[in-house]
PDB file of C-alpha atoms in Angstrom:
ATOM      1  CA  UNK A  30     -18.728   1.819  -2.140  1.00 44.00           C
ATOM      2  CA  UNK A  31     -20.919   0.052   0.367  1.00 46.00           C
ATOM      3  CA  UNK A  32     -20.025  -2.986  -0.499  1.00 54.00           C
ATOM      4  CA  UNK A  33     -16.760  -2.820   1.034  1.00 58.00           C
ATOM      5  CA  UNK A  34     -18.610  -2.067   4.317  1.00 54.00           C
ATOM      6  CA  UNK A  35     -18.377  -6.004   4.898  1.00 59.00           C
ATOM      7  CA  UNK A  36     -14.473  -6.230   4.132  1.00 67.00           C
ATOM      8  CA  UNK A  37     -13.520  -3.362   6.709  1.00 72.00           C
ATOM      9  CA  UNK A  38     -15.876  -4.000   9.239  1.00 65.00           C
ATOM     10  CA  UNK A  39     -15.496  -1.792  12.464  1.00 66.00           C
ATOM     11  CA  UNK A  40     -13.134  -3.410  14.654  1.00 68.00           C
ATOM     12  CA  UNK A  41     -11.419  -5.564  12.273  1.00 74.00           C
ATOM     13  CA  UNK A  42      -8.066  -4.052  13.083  1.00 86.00           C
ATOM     14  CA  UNK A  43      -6.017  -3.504  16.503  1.00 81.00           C
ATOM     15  CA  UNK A  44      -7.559  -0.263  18.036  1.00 80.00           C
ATOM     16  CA  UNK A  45      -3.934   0.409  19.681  1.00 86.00           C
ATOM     17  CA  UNK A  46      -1.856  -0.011  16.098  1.00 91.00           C
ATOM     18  CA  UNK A  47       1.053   2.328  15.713  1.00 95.00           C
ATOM     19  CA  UNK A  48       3.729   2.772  13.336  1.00 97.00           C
ATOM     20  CA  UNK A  49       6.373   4.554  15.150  1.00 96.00           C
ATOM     21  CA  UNK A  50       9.340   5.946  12.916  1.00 96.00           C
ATOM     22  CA  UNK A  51      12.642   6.933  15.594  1.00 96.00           C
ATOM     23  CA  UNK A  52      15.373   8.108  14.250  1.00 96.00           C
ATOM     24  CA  UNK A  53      15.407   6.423  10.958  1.00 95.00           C
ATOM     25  CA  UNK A  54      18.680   6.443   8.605  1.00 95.00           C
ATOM     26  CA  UNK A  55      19.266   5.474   4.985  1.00 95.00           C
ATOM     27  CA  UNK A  56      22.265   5.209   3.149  1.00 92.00           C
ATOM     28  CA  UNK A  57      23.466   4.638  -0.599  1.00 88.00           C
ATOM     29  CA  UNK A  58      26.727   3.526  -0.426  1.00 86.00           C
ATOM     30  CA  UNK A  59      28.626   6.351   1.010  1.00 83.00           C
ATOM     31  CA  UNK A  60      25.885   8.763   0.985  1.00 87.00           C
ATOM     32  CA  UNK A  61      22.776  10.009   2.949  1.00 90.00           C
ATOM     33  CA  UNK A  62      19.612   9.075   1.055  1.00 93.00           C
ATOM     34  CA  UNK A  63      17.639  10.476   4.632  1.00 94.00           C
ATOM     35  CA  UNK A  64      18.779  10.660   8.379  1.00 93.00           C
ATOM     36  CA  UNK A  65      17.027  10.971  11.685  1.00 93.00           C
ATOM     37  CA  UNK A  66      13.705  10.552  10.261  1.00 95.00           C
ATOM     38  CA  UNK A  67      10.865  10.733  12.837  1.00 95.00           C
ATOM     39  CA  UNK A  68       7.020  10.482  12.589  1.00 96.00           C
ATOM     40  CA  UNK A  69       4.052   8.344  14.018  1.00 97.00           C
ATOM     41  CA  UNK A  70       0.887   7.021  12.508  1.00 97.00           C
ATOM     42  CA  UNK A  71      -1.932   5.792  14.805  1.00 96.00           C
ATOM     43  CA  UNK A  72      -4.857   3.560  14.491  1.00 95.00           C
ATOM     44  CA  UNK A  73      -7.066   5.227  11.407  1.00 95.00           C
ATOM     45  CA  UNK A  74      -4.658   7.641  10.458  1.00 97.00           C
ATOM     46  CA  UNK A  75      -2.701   7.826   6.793  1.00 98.00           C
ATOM     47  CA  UNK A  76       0.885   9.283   6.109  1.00 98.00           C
ATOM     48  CA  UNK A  77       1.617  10.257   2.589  1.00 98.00           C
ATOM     49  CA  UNK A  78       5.759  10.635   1.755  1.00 97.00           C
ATOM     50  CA  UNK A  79       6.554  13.376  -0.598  1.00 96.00           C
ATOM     51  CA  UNK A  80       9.857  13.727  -2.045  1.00 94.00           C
ATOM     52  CA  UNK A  81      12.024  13.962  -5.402  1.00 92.00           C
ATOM     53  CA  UNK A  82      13.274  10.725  -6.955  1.00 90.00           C
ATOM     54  CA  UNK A  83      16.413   9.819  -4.665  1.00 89.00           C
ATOM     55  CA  UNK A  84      14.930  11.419  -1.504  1.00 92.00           C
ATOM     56  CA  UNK A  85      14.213   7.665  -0.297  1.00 94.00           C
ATOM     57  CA  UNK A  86      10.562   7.283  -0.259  1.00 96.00           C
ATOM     58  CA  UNK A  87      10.976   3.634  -1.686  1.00 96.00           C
ATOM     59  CA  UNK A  88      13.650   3.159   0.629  1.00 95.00           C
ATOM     60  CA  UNK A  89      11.051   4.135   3.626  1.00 97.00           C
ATOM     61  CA  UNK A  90       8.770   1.658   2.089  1.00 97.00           C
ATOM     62  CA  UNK A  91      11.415  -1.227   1.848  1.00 95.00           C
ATOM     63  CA  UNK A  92      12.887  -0.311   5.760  1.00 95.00           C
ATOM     64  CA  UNK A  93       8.874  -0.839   7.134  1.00 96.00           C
ATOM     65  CA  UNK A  94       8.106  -3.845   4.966  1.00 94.00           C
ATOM     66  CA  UNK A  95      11.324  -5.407   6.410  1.00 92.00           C
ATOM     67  CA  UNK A  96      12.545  -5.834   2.945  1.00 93.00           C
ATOM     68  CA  UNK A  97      15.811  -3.680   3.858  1.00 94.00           C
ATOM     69  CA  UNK A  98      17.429  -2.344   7.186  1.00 93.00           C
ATOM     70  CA  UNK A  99      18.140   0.908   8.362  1.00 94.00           C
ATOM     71  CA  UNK A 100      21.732   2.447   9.076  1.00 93.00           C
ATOM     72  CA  UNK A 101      20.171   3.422  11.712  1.00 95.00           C
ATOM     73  CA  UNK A 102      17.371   4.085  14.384  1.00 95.00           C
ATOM     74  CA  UNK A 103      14.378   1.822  14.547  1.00 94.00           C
ATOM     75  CA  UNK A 104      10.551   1.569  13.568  1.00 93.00           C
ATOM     76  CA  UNK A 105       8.875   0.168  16.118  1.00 93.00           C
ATOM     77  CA  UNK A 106       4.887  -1.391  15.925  1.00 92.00           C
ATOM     78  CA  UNK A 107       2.440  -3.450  17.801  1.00 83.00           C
ATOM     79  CA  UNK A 108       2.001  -5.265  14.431  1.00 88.00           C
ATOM     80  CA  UNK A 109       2.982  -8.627  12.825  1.00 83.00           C
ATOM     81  CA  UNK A 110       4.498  -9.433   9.257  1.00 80.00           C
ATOM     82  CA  UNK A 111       1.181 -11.178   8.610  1.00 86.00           C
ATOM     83  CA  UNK A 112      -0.495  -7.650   9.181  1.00 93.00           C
ATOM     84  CA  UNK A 113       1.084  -5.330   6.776  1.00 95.00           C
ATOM     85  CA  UNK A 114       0.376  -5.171   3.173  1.00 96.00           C
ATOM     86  CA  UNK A 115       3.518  -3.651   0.707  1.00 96.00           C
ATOM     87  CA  UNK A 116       2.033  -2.889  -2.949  1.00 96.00           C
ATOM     88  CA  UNK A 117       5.238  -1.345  -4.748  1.00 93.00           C
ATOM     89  CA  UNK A 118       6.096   0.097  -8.180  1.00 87.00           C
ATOM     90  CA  UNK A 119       5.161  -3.087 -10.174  1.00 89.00           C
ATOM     91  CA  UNK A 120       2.062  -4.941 -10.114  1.00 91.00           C
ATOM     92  CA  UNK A 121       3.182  -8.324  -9.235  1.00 91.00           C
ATOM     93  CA  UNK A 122       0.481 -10.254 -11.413  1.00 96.00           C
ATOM     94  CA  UNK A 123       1.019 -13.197 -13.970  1.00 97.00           C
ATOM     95  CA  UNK A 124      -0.393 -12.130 -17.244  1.00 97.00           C
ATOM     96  CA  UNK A 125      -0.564 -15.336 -18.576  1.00 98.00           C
ATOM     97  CA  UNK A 126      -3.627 -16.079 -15.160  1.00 98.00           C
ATOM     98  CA  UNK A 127      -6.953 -15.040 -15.819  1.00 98.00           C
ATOM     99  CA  UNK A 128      -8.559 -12.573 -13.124  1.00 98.00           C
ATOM    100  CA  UNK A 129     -10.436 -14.993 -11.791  1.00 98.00           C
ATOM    101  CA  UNK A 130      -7.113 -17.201 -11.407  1.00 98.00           C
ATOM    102  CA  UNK A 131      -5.358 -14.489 -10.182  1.00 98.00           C
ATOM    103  CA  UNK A 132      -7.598 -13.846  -7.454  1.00 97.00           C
ATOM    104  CA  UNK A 133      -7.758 -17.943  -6.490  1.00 97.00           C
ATOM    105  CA  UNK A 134      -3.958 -16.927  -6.849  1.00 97.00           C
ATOM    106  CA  UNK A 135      -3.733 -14.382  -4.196  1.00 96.00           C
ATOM    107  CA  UNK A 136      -6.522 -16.093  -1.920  1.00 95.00           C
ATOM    108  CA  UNK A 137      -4.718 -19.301  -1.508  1.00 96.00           C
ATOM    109  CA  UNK A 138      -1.458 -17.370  -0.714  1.00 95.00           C
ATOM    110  CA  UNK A 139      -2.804 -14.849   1.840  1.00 93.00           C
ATOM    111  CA  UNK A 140      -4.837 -18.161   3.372  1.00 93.00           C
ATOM    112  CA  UNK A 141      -7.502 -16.207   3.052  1.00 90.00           C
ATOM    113  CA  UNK A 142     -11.472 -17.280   3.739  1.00 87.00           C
ATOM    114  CA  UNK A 143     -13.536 -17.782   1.276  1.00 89.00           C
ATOM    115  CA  UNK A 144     -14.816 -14.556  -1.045  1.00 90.00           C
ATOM    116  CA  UNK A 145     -17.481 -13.463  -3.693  1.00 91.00           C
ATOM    117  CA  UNK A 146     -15.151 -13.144  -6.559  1.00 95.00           C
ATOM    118  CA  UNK A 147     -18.688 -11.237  -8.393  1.00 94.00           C
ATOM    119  CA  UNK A 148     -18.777  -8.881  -5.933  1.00 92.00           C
ATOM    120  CA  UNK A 149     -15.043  -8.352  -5.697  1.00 94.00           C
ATOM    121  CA  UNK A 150     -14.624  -7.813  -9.551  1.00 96.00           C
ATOM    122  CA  UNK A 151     -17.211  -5.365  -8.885  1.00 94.00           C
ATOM    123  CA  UNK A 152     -16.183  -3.437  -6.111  1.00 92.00           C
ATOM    124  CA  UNK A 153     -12.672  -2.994  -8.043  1.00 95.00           C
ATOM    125  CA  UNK A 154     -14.549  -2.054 -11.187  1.00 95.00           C
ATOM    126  CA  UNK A 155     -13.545  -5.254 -12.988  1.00 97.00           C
ATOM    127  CA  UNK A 156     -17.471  -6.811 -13.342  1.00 96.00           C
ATOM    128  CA  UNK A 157     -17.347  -9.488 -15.932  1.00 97.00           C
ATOM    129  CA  UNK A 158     -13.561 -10.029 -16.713  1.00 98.00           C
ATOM    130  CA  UNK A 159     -13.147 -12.878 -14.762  1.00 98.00           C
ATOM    131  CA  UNK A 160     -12.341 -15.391 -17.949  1.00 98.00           C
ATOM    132  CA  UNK A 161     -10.156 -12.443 -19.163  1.00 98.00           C
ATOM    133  CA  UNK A 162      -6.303 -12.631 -18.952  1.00 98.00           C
ATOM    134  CA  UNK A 163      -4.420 -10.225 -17.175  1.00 98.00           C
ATOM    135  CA  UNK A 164      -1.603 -10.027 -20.213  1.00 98.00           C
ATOM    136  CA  UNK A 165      -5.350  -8.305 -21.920  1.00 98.00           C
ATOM    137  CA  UNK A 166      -5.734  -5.901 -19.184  1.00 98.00           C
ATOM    138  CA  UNK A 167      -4.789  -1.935 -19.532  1.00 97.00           C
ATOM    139  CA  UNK A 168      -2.662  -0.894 -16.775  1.00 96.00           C
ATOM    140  CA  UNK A 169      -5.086   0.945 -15.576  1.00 97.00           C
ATOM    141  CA  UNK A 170      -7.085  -1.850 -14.893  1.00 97.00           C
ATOM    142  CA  UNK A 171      -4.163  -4.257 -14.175  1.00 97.00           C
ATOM    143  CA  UNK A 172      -3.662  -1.864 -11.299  1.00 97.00           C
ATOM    144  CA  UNK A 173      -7.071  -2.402 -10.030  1.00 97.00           C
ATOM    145  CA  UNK A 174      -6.374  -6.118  -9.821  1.00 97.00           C
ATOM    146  CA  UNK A 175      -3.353  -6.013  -7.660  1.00 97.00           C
ATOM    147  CA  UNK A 176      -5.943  -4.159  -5.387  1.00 96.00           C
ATOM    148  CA  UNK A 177      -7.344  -6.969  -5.179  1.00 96.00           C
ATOM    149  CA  UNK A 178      -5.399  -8.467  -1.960  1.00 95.00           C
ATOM    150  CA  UNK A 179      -6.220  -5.689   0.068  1.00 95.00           C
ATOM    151  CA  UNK A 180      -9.908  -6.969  -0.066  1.00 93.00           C
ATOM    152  CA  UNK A 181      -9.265 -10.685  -0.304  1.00 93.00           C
ATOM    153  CA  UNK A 182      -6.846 -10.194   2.663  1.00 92.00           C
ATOM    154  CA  UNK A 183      -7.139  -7.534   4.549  1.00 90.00           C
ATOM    155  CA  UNK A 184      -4.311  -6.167   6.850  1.00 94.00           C
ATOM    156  CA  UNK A 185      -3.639  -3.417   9.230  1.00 95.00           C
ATOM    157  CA  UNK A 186      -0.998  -1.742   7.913  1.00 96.00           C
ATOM    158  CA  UNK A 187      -1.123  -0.411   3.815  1.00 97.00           C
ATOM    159  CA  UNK A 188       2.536   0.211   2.655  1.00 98.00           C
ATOM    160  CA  UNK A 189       1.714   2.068  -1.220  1.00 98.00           C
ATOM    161  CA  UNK A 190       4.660   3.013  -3.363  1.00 97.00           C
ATOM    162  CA  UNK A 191       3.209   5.402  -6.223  1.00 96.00           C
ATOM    163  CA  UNK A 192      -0.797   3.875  -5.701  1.00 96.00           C
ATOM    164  CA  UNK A 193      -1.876   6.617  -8.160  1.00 96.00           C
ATOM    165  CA  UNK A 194       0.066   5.183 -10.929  1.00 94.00           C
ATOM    166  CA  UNK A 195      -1.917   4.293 -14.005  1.00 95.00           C
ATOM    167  CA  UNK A 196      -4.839   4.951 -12.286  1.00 96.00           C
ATOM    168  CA  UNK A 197      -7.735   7.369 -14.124  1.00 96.00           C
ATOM    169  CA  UNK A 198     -10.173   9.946 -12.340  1.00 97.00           C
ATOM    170  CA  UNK A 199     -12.879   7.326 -11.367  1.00 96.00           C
ATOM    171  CA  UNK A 200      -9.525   4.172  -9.991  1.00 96.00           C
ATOM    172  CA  UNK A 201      -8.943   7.201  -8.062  1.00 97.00           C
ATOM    173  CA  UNK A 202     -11.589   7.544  -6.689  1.00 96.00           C
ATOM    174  CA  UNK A 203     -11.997   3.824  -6.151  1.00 95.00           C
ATOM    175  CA  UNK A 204      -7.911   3.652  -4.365  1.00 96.00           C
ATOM    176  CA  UNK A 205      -9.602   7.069  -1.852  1.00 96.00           C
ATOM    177  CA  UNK A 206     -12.927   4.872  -1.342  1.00 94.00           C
ATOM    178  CA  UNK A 207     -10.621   1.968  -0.608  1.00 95.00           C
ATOM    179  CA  UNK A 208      -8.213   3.651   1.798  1.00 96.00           C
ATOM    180  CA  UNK A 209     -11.540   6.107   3.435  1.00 94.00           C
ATOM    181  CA  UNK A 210     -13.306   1.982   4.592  1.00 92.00           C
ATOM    182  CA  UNK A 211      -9.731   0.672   5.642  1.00 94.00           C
ATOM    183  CA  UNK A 212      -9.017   3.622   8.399  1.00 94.00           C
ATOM    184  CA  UNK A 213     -12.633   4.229   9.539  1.00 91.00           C
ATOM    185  CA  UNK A 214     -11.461  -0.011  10.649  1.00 91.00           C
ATOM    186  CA  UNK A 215      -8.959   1.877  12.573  1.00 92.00           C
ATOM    187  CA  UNK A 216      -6.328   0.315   9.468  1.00 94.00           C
ATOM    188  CA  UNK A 217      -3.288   2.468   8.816  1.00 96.00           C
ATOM    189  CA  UNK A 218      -1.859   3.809   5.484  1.00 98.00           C
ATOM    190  CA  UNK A 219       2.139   4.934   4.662  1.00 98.00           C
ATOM    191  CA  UNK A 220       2.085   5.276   0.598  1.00 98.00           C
ATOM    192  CA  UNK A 221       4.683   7.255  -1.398  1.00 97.00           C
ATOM    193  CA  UNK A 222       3.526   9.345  -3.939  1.00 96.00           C
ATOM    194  CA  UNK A 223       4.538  12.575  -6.096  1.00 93.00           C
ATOM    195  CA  UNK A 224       0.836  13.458  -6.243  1.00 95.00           C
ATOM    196  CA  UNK A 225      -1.285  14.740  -3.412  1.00 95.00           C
ATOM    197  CA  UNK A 226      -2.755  12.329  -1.714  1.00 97.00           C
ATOM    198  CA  UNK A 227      -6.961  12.818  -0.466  1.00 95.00           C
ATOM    199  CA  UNK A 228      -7.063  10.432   2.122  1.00 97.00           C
ATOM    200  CA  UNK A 229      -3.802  11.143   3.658  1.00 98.00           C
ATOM    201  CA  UNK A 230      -4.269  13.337   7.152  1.00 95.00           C
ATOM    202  CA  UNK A 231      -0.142  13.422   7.692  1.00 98.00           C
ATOM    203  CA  UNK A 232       2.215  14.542   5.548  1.00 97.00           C
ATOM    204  CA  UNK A 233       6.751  13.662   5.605  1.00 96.00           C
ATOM    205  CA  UNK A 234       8.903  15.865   3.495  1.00 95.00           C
ATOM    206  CA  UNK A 235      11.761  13.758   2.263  1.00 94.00           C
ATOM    207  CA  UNK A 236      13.145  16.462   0.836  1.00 83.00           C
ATOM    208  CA  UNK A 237      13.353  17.938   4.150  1.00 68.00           C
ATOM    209  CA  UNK A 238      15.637  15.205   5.102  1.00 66.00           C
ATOM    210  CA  UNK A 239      19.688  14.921   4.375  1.00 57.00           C
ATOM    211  CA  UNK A 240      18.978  13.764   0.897  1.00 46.00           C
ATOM    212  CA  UNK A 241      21.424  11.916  -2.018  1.00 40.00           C
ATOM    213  CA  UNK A 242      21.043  10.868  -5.511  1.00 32.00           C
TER     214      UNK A 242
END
């Protein structure tokens, strides 16, 4: 994967990032999905959520994106909106767009610089189906596109939901080689998964937590 040497480059991302979780609480309806969660992921580091389906690791997900707010407590960050990435259970692509359109697509919505579609396609595993619809695409390899964005625009802060999904031995080892060149940028990962996760160095139980249905 050295050719993804040039989209993480050293220094790229705050040095002093944090992702600081105080006290979090989550409810459904009347009752606890997880309460008083704490943790804290640094500059490089990677968090992986385990938990059974209810125990809120979606929920997590939503709370940092900003897509939904806590009963209570607080995550605090030295980051932006424009710096976190949220990838969640779907893949968010048109399949009527080709891959090439779909990564003009994602370009011109991230405003990001200008890119070497080739030698994106290729670092993703997708070499030569740039004329090819998405609609055409196994979900394996659909799930390699929506990768896409976190080369075209990269961001500190990786929030995954499930990034194993669909994914066979060698997209694995393309989402680890991926995630190994974002944190040696000092970038930071939080990704729910019910599968271990290689490139994660801290661990949450959800399960741990006051859980619901």
């Amino acid at each position: 994967m050295s050719q993804l040497s040039h989209v993480f480059p050293a220094g790229a991302y705050p040095a002093a990032g944090y992702v600081r979780l105080e006290g979090l609480a989550c409810w459904r309806g009347l009752l606890p999905v997880f309460d008083n969660l704490t943790a804290e992921v640094k500059a490089g580091e990677a968090l992986a959520l385990y938990g059974a389906n209810g125990s809120g690791k979606t929920s997590l997900l939503r709370i940092l994106a900003g897509l939904l707010p806590p009963q209570a407590g607080a995550a605090a960050t030295a980051l932006g909106r424009c710096d976190v990435h949220y990838l969640g259970h779907a893949d968010g692509l048109k399949s009527a767009l080709t891959v090439s359109e779909t990564c003009a697509m994602l370009a011109g919505f991230y405003a990001a610089p200008a890119f070497d579609e080739a030698a994106l396609l290729a670092a993703l595993g997708l070499a030569g189906r740039g004329a090819q619809t998405v609609g055409d695409l196994s979900a394996g390899q659909r799930r390699r596109l929506a990768l896409a964005r976190l080369l075209i625009a990269p961001r500190a802060l990786w929030l995954l939901d499930e990034p194993l999904t669909a994914l066979d031995a060698s997209g694995r080892d393309l989402l680890a080689a991926l995630a190994a060149a974002h944190l040696a940028a000092k970038g930071m990962i939080i990704a729910a998964s019910h599968e271990p996760l290689s490139f994660a160095s801290l661990r949450l139980d959800l399960d741990a937590s006051k859980g619901g249905a």
